[in-house]
Coordinates of C-alpha atoms in Angstrom, one line a residue:
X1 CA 87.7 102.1 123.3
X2 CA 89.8 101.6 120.4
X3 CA 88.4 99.3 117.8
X4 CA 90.3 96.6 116.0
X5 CA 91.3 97.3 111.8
X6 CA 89.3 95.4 109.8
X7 CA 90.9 96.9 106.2
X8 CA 94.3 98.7 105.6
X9 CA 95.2 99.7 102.7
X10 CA 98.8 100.8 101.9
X11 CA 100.5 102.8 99.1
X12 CA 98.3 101.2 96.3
X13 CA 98.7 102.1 92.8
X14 CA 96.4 100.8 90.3
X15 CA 97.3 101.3 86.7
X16 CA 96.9 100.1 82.9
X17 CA 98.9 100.9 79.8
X18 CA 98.2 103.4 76.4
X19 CA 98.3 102.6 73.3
X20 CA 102.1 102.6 73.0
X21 CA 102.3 100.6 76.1
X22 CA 103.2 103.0 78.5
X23 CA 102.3 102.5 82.1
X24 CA 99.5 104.7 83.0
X25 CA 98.6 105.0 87.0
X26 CA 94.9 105.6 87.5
X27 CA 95.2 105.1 91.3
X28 CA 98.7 106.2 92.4
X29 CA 99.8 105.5 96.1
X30 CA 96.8 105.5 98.6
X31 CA 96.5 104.1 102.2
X32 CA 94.3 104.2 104.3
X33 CA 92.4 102.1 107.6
X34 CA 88.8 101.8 108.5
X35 CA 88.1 100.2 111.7
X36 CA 85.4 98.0 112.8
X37 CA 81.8 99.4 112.9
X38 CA 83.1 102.5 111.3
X39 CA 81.8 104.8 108.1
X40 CA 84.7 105.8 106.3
X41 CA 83.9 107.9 103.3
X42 CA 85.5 108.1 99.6
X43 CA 84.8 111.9 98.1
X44 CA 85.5 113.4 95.1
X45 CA 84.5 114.2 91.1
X46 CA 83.7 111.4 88.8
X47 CA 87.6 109.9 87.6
X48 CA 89.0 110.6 90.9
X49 CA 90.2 106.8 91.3
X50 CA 87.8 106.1 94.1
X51 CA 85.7 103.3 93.0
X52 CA 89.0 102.2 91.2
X53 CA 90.5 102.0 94.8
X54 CA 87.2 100.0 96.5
X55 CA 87.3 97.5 93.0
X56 CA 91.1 96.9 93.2
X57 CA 90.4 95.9 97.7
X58 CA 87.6 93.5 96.3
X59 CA 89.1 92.3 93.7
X60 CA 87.1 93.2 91.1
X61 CA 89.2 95.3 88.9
X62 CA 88.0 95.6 84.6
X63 CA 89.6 93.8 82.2
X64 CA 93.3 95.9 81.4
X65 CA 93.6 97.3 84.8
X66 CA 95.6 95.8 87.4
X67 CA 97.1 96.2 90.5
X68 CA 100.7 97.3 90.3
X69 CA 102.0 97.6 93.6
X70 CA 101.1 98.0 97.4
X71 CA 99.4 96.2 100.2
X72 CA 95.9 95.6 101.1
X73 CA 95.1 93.4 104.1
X74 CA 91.3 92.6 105.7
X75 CA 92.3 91.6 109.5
X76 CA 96.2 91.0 108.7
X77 CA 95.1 88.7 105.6
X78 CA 96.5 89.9 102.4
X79 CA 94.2 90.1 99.8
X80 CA 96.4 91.2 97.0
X81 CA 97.9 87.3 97.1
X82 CA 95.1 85.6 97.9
X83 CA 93.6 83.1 95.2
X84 CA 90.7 83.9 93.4
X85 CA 88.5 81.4 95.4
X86 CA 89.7 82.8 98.5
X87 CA 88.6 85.7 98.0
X88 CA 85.3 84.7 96.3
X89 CA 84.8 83.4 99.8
X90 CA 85.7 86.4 101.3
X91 CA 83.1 88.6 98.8
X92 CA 80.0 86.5 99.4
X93 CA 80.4 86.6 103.3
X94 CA 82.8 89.3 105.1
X95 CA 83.2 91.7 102.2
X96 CA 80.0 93.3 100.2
X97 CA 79.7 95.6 97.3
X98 CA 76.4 97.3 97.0
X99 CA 76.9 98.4 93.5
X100 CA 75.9 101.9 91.8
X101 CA 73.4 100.4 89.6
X102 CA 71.5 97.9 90.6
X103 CA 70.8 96.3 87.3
X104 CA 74.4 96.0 87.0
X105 CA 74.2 93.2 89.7
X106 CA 71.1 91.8 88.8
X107 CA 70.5 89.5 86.0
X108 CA 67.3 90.8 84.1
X109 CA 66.3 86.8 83.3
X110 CA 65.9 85.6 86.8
X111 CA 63.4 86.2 89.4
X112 CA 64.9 89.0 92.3
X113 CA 64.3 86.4 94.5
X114 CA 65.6 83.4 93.0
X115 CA 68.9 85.7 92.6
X116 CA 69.3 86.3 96.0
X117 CA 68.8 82.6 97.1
X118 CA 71.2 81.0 94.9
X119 CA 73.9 84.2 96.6
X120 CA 73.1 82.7 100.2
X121 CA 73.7 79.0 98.5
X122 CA 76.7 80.0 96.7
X123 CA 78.6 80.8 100.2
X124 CA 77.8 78.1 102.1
X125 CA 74.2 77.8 103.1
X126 CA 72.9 74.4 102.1
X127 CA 69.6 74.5 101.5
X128 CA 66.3 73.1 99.5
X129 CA 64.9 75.2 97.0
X130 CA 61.9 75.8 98.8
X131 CA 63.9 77.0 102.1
X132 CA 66.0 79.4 99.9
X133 CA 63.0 80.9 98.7
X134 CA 62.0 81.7 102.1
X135 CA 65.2 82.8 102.9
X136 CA 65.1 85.2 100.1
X137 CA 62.2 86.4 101.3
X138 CA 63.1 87.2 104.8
X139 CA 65.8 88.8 103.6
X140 CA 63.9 91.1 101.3
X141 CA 61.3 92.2 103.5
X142 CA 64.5 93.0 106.3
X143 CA 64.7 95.9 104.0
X144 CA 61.5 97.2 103.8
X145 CA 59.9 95.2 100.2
X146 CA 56.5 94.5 101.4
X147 CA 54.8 91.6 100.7
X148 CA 58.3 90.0 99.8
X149 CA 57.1 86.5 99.7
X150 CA 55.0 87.3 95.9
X151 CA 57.5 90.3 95.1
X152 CA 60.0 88.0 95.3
X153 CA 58.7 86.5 92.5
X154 CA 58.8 89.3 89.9
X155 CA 61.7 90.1 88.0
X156 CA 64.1 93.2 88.0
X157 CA 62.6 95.2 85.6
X158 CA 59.1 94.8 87.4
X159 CA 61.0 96.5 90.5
X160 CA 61.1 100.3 90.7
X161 CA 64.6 101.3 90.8
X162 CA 64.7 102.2 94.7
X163 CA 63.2 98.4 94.7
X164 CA 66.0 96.9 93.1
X165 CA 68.5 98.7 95.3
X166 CA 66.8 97.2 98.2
X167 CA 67.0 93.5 96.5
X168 CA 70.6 94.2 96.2
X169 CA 71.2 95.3 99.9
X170 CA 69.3 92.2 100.7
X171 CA 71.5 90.0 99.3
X172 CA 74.8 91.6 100.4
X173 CA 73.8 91.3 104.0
X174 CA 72.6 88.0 103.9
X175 CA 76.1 86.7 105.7
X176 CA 76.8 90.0 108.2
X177 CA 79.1 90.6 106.6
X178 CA 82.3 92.7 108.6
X179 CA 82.7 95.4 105.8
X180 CA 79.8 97.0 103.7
X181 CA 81.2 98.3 100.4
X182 CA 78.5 100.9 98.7
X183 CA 79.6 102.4 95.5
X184 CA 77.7 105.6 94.8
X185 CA 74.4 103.9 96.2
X186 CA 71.8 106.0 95.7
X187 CA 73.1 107.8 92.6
X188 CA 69.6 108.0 89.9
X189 CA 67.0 107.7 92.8
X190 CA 65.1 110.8 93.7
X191 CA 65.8 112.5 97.0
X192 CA 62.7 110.6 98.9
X193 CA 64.3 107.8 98.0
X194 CA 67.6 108.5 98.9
X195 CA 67.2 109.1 102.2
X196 CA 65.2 105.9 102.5
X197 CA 68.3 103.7 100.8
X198 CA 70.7 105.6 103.5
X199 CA 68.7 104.7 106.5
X200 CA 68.3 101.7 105.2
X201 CA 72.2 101.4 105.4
X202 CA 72.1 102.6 108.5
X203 CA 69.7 100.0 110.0
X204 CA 71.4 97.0 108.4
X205 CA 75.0 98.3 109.6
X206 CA 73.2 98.6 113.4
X207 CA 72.0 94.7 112.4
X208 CA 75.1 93.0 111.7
X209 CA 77.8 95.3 112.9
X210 CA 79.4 95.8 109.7
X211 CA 81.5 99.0 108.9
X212 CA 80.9 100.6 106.2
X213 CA 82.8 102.3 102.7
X214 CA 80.7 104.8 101.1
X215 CA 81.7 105.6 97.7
X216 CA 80.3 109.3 97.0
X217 CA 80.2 112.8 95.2
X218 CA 77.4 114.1 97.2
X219 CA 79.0 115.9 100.6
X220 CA 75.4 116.2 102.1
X221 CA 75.4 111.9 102.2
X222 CA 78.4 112.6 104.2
X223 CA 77.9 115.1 106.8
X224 CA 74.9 113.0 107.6
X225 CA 77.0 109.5 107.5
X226 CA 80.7 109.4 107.6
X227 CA 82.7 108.5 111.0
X228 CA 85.8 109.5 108.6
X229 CA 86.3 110.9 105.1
X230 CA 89.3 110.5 102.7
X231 CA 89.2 113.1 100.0
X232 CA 90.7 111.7 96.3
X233 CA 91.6 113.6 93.3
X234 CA 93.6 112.3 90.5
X235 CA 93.6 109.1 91.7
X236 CA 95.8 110.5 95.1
X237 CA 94.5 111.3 98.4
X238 CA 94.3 114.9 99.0
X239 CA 93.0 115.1 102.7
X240 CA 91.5 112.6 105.5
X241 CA 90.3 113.5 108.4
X242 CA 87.0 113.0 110.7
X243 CA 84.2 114.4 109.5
X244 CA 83.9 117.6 111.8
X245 CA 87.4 118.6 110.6
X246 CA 87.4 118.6 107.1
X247 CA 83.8 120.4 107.5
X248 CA 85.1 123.0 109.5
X249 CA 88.3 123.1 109.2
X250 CA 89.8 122.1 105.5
X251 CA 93.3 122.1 104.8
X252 CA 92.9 121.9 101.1
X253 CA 91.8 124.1 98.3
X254 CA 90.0 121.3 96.6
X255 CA 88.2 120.2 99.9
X256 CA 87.5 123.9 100.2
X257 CA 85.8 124.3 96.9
X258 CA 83.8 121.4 97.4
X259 CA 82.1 122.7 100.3
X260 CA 81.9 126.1 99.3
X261 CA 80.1 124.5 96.5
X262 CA 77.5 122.9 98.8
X263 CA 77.0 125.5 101.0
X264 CA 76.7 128.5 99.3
X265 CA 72.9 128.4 99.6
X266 CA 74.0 129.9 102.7
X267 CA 76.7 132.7 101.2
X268 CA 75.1 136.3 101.1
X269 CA 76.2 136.5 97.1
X270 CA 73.3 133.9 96.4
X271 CA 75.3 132.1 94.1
X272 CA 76.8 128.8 93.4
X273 CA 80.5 128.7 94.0
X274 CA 81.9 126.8 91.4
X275 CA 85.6 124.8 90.9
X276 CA 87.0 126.3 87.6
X277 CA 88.4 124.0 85.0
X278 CA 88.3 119.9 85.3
X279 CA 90.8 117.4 86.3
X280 CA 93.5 116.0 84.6
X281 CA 93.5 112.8 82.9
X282 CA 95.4 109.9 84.4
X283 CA 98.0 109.6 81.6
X284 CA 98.9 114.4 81.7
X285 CA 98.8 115.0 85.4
X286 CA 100.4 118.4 85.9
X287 CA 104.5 117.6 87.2
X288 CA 103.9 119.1 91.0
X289 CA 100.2 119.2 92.9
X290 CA 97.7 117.9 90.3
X291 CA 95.0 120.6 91.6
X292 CA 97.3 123.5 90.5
X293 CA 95.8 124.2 87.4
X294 CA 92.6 124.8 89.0
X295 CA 93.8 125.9 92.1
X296 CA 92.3 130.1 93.5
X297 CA 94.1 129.8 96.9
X298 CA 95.7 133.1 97.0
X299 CA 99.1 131.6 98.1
X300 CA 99.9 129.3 95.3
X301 CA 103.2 129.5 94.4
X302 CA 105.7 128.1 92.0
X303 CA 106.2 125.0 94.0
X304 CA 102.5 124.1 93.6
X305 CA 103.7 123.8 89.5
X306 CA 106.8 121.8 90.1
X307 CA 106.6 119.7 93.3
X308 CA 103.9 117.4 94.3
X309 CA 102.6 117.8 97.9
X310 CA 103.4 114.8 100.3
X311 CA 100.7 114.1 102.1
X312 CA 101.3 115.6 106.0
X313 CA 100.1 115.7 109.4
X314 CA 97.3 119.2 110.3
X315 CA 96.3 117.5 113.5
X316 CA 95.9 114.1 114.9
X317 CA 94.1 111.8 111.9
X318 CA 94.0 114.7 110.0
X319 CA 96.4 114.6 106.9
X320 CA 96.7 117.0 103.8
X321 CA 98.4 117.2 100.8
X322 CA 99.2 121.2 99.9
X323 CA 102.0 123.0 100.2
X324 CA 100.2 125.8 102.0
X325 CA 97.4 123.9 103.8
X326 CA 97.8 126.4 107.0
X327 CA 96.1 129.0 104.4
X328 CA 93.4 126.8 103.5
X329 CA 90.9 128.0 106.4
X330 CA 91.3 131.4 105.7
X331 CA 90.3 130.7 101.6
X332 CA 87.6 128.5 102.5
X333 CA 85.5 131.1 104.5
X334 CA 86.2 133.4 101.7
X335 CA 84.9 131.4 99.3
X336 CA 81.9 130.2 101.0
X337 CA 80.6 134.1 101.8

């Protein structure tokens, strides 16, 4: 059965300007769909434009950066025109963010629970004080804070931090909401904890329905999650594909090296495979494929220096952006040995 679009995304570029003005593109042309109930992923190194990408759909850009052209539309709305109320009403109950760091989102001088009953007021729940406390509550002990009633009480910094990211998934449920944004959501926690934040994702997304955006670095998060991933790098989309393609088949060098660089525990060397060099910044992108300079595929070529790779069909859903993608298989089982 083929499910409806809930968010698509086309040829955004987010940018800013440098200190002599000069238009600087920190996100530069991506599109891209995720359909109701589904996982899409965002990969790739820290600077890759990806939270950029999720903060420019939400509206939620920094101070100096701004959306310079493109489309973004959440079931044929579009978002990029939409007033700033509008889309406040959108945030608090059909799109949430589930930010990196909790105490980013949480204001250290309120109570976690008061918090999250004033976020269920502020989009359209009219209640007493009393009943939003029991609302808060209910919603806390959803996600697995026990005794919720009297933690609800405390304030953030008396919450552990795996705590806190609870509090937050709390709040940004409260609505079911269609789409689940999660930036990098269980980045700090220790691995127990991890896994426990992920299935809590997974529970609430059964709940309400919601699909799901998860912002990431960490490849293992996505084999075990991700319907769909989109691979970014340089602020441009490298690959997309489902995730049983890009895992076993890769179609480019830098998709390669990230797995090789996961999976080598595997590789009868023993040792970590490791991407040379780092990426370009925004504002000295190479002129052709930005992940020449550090590409090893044995088939770069002169074109990879001068001309940069549209991105192209491999297969059905599957896209890539190299000029000699059909090699890519070959290097990735080398580099993975």
């Amino acid at each position: 059965m083929t499910r409806e679009v809930l968010l698509r995304v086309d040829d955004l570029v987010v940018g800013t300007r440098d200190g002599e003005g000069r238009e600087v593109r920190l996100v530069d042309g991506v599109s891209f769909e995720i359909a109701e109930g589904e996982v899409l992923c965002v990969v790739g190194e820290s600077g890759s434009g990806k939270s950029l990408t999720m903060a420019a759909v939400l509206g939620l850009l920094p101070t100096g950066v701004e959306v310079l052209s493109g489309r973004v539309e959440y079931r044929g709305e579009d978002l990029l025109g939409a007033s700033e109320r509008r889309l406040r009403e959108l945030r608090g109950r059909r799109l949430a963010m589930i930010f990196q760091d909790p105490m980013t989102a949480l204001n250290p001088v309120k109570r976690v629970g008061a918090q999250i009953a004033r976020a269920v007021r502020l989009h359209g729940d009219r209640m007493t004080r009393a009943e939003g406390d029991r609302r808060a509550a209910e919603l806390l002990a959803s996600v697995g804070v026990p005794d919720a009633a009297a933690r609800a009480r405390a304030y953030p910094h008396q919450w552990s931090g795996g705590m806190r990211q609870r509090a937050v998934i709390a709040a940004a449920i409260a609505h079911d909401p269609d789409l689940l944004v999660a930036d990098e959501p269980t980045t700090a926690l220790d691995v127990t904890i991890q896994a426990q934040i992920m299935e809590l994702l997974a529970e609430a997304r059964q709940r309400t329905g919601a699909a799901m955006a998860l912002i990431t670095h960490d490849l293992g998060l996505v084999a075990q999650t991700a319907d769909r991933i989109v691979i970014m790098y340089s602020g441009r989309i490298v690959e997309s594909g489902s995730v049983w393609e890009l895992f076993d088949t890769p179609r480019h060098p830098y998709t390669a090296g990230l797995l090789a660089s996961l999976l080598t525990a595997e590789s009868a060397s023993g040792r970590a495979y490791a991407i040379p060099g780092s990426p370009p910044q925004p504002a000295a992108r190479p002129a052709g494929c930005p992940f020449a300079p550090r590409c090893e595929l044995p088939t770069k070529s002169e074109r990879c220096r001068t001309d940069v790779p549209a991105l192209r069909a491999m297969a059905p859903g599957h896209t890539s952006a190299c000029h000699h993608a059909d090699s890519v298989s070959s290097f990735a089982q080398e580099v993975t040995r």
